mmCIF file of C-alpha atoms in Angstrom:
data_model
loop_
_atom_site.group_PDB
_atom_site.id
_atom_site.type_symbol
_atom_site.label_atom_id
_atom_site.label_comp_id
_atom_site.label_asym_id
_atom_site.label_seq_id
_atom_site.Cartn_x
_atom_site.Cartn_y
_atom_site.Cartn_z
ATOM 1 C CA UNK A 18 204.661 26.204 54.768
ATOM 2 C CA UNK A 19 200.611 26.692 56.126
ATOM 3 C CA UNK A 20 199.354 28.645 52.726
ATOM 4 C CA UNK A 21 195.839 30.040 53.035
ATOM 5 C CA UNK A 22 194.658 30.196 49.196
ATOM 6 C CA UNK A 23 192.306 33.220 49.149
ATOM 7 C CA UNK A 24 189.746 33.149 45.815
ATOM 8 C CA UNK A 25 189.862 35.769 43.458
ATOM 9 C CA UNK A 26 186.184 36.324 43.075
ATOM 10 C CA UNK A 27 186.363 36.096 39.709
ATOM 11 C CA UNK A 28 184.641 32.543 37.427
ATOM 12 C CA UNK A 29 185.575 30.940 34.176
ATOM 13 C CA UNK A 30 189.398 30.592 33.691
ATOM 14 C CA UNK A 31 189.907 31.587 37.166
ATOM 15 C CA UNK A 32 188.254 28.655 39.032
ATOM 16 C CA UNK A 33 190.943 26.172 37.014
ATOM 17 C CA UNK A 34 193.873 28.582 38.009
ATOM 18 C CA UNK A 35 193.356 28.209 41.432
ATOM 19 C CA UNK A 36 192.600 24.716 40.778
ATOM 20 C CA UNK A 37 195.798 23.961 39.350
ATOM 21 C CA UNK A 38 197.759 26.247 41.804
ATOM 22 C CA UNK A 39 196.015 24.201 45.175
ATOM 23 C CA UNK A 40 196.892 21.097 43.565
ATOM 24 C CA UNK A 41 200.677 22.091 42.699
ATOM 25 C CA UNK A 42 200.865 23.837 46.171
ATOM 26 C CA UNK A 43 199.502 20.758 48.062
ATOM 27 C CA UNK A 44 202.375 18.453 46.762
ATOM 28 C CA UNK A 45 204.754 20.321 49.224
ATOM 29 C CA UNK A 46 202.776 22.794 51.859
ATOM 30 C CA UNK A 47 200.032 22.353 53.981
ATOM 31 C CA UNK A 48 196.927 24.488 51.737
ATOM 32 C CA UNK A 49 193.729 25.816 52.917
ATOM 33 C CA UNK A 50 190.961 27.128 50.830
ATOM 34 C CA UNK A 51 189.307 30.518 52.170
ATOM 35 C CA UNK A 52 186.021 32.173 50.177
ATOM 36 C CA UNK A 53 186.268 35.673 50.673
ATOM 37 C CA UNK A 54 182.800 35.939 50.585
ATOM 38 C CA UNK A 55 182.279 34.699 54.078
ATOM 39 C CA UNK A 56 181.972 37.033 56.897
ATOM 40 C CA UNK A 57 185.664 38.491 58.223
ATOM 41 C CA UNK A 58 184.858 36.304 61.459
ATOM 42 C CA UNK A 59 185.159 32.968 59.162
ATOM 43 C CA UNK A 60 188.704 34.516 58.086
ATOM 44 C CA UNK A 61 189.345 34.830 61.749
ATOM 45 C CA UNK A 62 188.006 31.657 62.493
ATOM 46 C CA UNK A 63 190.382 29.927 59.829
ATOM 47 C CA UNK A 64 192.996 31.575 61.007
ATOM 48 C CA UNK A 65 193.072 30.668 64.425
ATOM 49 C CA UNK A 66 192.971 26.860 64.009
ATOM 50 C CA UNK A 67 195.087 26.666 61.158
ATOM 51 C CA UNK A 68 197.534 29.124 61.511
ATOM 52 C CA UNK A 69 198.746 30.015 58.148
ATOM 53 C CA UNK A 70 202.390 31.644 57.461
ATOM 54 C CA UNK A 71 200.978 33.193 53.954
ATOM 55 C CA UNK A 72 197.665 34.193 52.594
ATOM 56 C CA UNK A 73 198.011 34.166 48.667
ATOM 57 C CA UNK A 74 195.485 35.432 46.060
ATOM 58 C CA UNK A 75 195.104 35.948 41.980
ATOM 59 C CA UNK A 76 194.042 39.974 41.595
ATOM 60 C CA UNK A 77 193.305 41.046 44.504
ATOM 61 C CA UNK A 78 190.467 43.322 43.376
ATOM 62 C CA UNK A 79 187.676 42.036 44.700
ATOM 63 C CA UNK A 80 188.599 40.898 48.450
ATOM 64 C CA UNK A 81 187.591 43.513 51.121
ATOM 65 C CA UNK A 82 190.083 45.642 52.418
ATOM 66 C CA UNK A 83 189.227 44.693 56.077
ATOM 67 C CA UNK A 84 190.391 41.260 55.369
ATOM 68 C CA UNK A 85 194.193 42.600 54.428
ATOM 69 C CA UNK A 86 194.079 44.525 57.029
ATOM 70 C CA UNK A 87 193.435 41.867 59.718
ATOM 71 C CA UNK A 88 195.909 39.275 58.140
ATOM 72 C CA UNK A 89 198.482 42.174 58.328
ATOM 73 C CA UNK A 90 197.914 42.711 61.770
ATOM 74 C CA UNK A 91 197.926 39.460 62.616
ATOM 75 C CA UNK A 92 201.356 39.012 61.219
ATOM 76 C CA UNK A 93 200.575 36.637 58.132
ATOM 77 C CA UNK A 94 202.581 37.382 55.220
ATOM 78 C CA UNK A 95 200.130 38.168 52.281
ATOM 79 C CA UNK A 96 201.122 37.659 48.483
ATOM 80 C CA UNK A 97 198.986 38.510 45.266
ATOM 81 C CA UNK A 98 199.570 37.334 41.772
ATOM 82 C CA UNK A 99 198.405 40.411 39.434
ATOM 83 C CA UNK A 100 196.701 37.826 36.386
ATOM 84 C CA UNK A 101 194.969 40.849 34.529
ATOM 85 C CA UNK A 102 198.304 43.892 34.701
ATOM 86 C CA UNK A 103 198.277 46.354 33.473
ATOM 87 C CA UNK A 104 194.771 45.991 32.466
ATOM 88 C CA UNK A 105 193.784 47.016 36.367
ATOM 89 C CA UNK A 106 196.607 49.021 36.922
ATOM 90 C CA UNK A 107 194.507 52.567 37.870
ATOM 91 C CA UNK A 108 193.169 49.935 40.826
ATOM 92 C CA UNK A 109 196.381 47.885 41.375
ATOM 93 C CA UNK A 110 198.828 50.704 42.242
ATOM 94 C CA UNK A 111 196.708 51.354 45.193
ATOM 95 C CA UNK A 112 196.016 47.971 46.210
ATOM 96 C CA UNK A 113 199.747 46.902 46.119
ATOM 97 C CA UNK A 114 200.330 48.364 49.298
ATOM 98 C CA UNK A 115 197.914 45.638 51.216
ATOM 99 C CA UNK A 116 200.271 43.332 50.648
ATOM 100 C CA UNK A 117 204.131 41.991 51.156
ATOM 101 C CA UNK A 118 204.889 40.188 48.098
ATOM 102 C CA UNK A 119 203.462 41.446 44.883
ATOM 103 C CA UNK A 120 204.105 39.470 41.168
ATOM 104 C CA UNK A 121 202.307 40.879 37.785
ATOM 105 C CA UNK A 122 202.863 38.945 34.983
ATOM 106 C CA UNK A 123 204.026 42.326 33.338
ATOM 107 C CA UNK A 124 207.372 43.891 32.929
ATOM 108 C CA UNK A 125 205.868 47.564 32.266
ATOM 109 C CA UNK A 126 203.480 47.002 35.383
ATOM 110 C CA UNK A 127 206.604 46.202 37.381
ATOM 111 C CA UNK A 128 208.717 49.048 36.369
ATOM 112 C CA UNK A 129 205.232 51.394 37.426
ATOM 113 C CA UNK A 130 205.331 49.486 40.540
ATOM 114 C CA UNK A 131 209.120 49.933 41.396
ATOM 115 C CA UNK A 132 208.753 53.495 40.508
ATOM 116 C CA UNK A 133 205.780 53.569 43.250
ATOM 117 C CA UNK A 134 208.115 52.808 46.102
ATOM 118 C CA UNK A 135 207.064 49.343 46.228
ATOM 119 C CA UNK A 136 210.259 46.792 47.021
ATOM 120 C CA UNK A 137 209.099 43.205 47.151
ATOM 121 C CA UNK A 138 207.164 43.221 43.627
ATOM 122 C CA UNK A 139 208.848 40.721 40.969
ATOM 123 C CA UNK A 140 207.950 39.723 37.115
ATOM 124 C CA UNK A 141 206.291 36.384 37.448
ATOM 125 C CA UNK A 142 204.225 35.486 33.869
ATOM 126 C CA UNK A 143 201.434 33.245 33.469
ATOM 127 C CA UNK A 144 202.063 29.262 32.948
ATOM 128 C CA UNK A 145 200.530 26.279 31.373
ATOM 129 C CA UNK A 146 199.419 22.939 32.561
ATOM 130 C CA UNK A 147 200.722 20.499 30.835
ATOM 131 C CA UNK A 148 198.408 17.698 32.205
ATOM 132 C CA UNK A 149 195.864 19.227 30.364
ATOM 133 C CA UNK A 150 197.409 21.616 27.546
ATOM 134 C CA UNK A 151 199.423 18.319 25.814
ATOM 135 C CA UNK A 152 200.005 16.848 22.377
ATOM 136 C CA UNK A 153 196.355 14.665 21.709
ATOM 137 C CA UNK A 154 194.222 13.490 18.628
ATOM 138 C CA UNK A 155 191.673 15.574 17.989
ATOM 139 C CA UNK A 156 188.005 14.947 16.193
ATOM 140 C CA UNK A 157 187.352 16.237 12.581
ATOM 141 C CA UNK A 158 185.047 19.175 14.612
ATOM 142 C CA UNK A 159 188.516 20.149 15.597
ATOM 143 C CA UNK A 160 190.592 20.557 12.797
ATOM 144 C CA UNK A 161 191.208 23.632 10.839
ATOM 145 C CA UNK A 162 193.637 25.761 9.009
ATOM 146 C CA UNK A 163 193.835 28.751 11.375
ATOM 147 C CA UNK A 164 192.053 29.403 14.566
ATOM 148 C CA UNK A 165 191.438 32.019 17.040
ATOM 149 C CA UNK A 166 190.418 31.350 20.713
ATOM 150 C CA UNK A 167 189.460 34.217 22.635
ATOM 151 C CA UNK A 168 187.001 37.592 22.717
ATOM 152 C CA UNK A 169 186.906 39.594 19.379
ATOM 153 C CA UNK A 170 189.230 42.686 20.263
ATOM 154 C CA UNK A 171 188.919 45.059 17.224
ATOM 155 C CA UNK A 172 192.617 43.744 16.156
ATOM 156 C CA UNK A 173 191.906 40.630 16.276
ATOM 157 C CA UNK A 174 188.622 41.222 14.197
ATOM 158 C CA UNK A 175 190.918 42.882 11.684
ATOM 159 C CA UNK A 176 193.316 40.502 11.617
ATOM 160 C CA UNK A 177 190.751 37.894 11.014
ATOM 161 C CA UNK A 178 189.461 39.799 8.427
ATOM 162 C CA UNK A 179 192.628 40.031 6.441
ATOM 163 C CA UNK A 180 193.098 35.920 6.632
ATOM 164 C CA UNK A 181 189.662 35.689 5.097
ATOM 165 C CA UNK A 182 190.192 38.671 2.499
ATOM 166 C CA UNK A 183 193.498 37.458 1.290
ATOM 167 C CA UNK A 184 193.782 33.556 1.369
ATOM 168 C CA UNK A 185 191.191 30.313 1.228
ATOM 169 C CA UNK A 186 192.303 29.216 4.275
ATOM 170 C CA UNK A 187 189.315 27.762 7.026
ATOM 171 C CA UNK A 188 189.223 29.771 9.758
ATOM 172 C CA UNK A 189 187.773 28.436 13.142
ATOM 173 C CA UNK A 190 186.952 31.576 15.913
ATOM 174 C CA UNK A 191 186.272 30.087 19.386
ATOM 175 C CA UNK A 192 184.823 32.577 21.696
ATOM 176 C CA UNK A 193 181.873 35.336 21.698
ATOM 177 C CA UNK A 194 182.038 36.057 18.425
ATOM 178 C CA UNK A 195 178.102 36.052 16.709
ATOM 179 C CA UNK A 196 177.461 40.073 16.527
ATOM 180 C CA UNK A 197 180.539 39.403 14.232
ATOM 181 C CA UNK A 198 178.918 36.961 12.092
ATOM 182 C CA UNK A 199 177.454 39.654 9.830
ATOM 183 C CA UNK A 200 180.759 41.224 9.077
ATOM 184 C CA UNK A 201 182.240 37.848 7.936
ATOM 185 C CA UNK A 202 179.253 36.188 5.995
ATOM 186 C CA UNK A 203 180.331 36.898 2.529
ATOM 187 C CA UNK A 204 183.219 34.339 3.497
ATOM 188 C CA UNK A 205 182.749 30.578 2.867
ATOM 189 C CA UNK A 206 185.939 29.439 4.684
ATOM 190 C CA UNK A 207 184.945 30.729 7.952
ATOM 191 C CA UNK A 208 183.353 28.712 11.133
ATOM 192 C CA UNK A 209 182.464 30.411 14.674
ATOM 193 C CA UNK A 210 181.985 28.534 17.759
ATOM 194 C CA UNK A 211 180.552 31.021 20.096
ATOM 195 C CA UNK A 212 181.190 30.976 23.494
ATOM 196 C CA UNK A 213 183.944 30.742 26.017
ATOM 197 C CA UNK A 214 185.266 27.118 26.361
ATOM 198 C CA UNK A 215 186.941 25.018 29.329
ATOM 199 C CA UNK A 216 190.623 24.797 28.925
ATOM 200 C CA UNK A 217 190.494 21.077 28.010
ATOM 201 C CA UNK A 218 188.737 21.730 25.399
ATOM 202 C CA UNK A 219 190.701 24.608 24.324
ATOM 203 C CA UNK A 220 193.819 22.330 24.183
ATOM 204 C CA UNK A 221 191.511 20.374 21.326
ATOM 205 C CA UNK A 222 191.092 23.567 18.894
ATOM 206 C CA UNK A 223 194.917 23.983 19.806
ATOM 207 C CA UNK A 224 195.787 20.387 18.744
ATOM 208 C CA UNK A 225 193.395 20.445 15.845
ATOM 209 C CA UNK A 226 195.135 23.865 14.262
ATOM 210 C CA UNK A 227 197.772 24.036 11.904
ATOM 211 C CA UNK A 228 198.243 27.682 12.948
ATOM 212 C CA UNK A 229 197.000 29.312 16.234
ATOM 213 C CA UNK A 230 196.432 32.865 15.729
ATOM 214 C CA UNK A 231 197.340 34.578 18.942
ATOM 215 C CA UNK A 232 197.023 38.284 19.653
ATOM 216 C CA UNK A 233 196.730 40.607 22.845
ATOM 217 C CA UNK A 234 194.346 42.635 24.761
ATOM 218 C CA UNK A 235 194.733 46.236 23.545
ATOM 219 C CA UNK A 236 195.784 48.338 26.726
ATOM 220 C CA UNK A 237 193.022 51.004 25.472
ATOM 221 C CA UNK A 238 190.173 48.463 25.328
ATOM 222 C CA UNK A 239 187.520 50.176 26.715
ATOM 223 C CA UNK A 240 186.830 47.908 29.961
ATOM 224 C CA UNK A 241 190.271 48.260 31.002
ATOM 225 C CA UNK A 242 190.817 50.479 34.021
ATOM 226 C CA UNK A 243 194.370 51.629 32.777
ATOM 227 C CA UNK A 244 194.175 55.576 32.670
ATOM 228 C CA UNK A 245 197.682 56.245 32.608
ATOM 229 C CA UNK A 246 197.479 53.836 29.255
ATOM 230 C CA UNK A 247 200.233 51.485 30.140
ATOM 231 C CA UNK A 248 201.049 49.280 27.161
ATOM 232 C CA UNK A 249 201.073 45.699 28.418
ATOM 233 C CA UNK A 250 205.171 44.015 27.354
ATOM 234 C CA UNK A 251 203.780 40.450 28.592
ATOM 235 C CA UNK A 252 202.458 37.542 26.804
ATOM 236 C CA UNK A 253 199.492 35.887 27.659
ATOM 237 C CA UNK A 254 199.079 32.684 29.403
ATOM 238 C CA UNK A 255 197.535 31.064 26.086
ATOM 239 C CA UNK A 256 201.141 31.425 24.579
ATOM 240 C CA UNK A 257 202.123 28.938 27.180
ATOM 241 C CA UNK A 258 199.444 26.995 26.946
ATOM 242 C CA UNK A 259 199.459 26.490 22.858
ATOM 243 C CA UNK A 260 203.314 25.872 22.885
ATOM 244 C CA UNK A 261 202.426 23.027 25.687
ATOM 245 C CA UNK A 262 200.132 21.609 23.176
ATOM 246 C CA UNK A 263 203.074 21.292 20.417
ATOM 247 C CA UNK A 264 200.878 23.674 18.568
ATOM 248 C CA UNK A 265 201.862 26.366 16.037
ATOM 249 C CA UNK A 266 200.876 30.049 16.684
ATOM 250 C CA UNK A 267 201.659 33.234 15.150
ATOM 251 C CA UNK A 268 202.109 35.798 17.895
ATOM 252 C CA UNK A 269 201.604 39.510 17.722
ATOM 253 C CA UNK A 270 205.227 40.787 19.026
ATOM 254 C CA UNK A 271 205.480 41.846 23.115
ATOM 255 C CA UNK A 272 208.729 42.613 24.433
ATOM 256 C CA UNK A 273 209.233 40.092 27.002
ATOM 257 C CA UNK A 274 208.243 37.439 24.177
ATOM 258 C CA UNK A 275 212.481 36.679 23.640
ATOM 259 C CA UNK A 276 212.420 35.974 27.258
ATOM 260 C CA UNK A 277 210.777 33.519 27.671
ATOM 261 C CA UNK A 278 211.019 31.963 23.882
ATOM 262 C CA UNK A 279 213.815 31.782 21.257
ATOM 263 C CA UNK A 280 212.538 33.546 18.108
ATOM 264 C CA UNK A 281 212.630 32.028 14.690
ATOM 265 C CA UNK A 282 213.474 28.751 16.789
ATOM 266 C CA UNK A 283 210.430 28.015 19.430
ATOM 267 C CA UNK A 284 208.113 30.552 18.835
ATOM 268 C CA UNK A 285 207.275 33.027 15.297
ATOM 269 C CA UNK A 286 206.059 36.141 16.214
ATOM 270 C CA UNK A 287 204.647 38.938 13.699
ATOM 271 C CA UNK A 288 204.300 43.229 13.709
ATOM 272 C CA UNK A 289 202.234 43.896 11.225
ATOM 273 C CA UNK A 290 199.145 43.051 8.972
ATOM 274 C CA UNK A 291 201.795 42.299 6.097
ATOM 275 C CA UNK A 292 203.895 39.854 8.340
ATOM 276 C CA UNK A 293 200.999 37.998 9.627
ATOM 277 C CA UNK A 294 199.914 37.231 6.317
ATOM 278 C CA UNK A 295 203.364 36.242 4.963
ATOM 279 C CA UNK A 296 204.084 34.720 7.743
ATOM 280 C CA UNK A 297 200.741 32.311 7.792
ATOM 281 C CA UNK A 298 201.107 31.742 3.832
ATOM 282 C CA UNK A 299 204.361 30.570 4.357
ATOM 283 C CA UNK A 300 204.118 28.173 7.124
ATOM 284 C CA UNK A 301 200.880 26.836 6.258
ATOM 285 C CA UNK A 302 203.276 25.127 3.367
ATOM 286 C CA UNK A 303 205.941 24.560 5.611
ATOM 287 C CA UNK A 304 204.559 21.464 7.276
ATOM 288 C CA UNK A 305 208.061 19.728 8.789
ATOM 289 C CA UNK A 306 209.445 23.269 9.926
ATOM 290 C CA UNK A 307 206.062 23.881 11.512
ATOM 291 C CA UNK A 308 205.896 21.227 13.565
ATOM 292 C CA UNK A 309 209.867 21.323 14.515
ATOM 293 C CA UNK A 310 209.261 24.756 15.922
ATOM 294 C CA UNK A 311 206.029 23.786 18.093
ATOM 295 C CA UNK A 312 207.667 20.550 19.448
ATOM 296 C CA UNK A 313 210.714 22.968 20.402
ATOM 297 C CA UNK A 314 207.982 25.285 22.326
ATOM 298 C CA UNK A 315 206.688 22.273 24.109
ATOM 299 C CA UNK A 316 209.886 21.487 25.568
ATOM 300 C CA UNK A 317 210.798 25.120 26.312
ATOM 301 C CA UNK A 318 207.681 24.927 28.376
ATOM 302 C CA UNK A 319 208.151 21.555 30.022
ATOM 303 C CA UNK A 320 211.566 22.755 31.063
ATOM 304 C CA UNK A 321 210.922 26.800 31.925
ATOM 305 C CA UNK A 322 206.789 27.417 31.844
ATOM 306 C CA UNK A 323 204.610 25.451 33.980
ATOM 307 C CA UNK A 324 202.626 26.407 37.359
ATOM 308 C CA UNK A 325 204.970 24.092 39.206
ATOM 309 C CA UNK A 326 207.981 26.639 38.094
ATOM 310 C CA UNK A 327 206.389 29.622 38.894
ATOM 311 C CA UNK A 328 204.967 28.764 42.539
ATOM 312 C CA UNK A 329 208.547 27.535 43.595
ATOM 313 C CA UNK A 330 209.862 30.608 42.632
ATOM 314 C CA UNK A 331 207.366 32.726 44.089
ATOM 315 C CA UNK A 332 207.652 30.510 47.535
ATOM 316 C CA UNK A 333 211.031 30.280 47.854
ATOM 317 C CA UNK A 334 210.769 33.935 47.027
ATOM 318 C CA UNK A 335 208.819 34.700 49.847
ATOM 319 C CA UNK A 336 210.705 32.406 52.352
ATOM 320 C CA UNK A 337 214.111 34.060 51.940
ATOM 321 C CA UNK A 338 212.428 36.654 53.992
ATOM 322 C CA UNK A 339 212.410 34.496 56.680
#
């Protein structure tokens, strides 16, 4: 198949998933790489000498409308992969209808979407990369007892807070977490590396935690554009991506969570403030049970979860249409 891979617009984690998705694409199909910020004529231009059977995006939010509307009429099949549902959603339930094939990597997106009238949209989560998000010795700058990667959502500032309340455990926060600083500076067993780090690095913290703390975006977080306050049921791609590592986490609970991961077995999730800090006392001691349940998330992944997986699906999705 001729894919045309259409940027998102959007930086950071976004330029390595489209990385990763040319370079899993290219093994099998014939890929080229279109910046929607060119004039429409470069689309057209593109188009003509390389003749693509599918244009395929992440989002959708930020490519002009005109564009759609010329690959549609041109015949080309167009696909988007909705990254951010149902963060988006009051702007994705419109934008749907621009194109053929629609995944969101959310269940309660996809039941909005189905109730919309929309037929070809399908439940396609995030993935990991296991080239980069693998099992690796770490540096001492590394290591720690619990860490956080991500932006301080005020659950996740909470929940940090209770870890530094109620145990001695160090706690390592990756992410843009300084205006915080003040709340947690009567704690000695906390360290904050601010900023927003490339996945490989990521995959270090990971590697160099004996519990990942990982929580979810709240669907009333006040950037969201989600009016009709859908509550997100997916997990997010750093699930994938710390279970890929052979890394421990302790998940807030999402409903597709048992889809993807065995409970108890691959993955240990938590529902409240009480269970998370059970929970972390108690596997913080249990070394040999802790690291049997994150080597049985690695292979869950390996077999089930990787960006490989999910574009063969969504292709051979798309080309039983004919």
């Amino acid at each position: 198949m001729k894919i045309l891979l259409v940027t998102s617009g959007y930086k950071g984690i976004y330029d390595y998933f489209e990385t990763w998705i040319q370079d899993e694409l290219s093994n099998k199909h014939d890929i080229k790489f279109f910046d929607f910020e060119q004039e429409l004529s470069s689309l057209q231009e593109i188009v003509h000498l390389f003749k693509p059977d599918l244009a395929f995006t992440l989002t959708g939010l930020r490519i002009p409308l005109a564009m759609l509307v010329w690959l549609k009429q041109q015949g080309i099949k167009t696909a988007v992969w909705l990254t951010e549902d149902p963060y988006y959603i009051d702007q994705t339930s419109d934008l749907i209808e621009y194109f053929d094939f629609v995944f969101t990597i959310d269940s309660a997106a996809l039941e909005y979407y189905h109730k919309k009238g929309h037929k070809q949209v399908y439940h396609m989560p995030l993935a990991a990369n296991p080239n980069i998000f693998r099992p690796m010795q770490v540096e001492d700058n590394y290591l720690s007892d619990i860490c956080l990667v991500g932006y301080p959502y005020p659950d996740r500032v909470k929940f940090v807070q209770l870890l530094l309340q109620y145990t001695a455990f160090k706690v390592l926060l990756v992410g843009e977490w300084r205006s915080f600083a003040r709340k947690f500076r009567r704690y000695q067993n906390i360290i904050i590396h601010e900023g927003w780090v490339a996945p490989s690095i990521a995959a270090k913290y990971y590697n160099g935690a004996k519990i990942i703390l990982n929580t979810h975006r709240p669907p009333n977080q006040m950037h969201n554009k989600n009016k009709k306050g859908i509550s997100g049921k997916s997990i997010n791609n750093r699930t994938f991506e710390v279970a890929s590592c052979a890394a421990f986490q302790l998940i807030d609970y999402k409903e597709d969570l048992p889809k993807h991961f065995s409970e108890n077995e691959e993955i240990i999730s938590f529902r409240s403030m009480e269970e998370l800090l059970e929970k972390t006392n108690y596997y913080m001691k249990a070394d040999k049970e802790r690291k049997a349940i994150a080597l049985k998330a690695r292979e869950r992944v390996l077999k089930e979860h990787t960006y490989q997986q999910r574009l063969e699906k969504m292709i051979s999705i798309i080309e039983s249409f004919g």
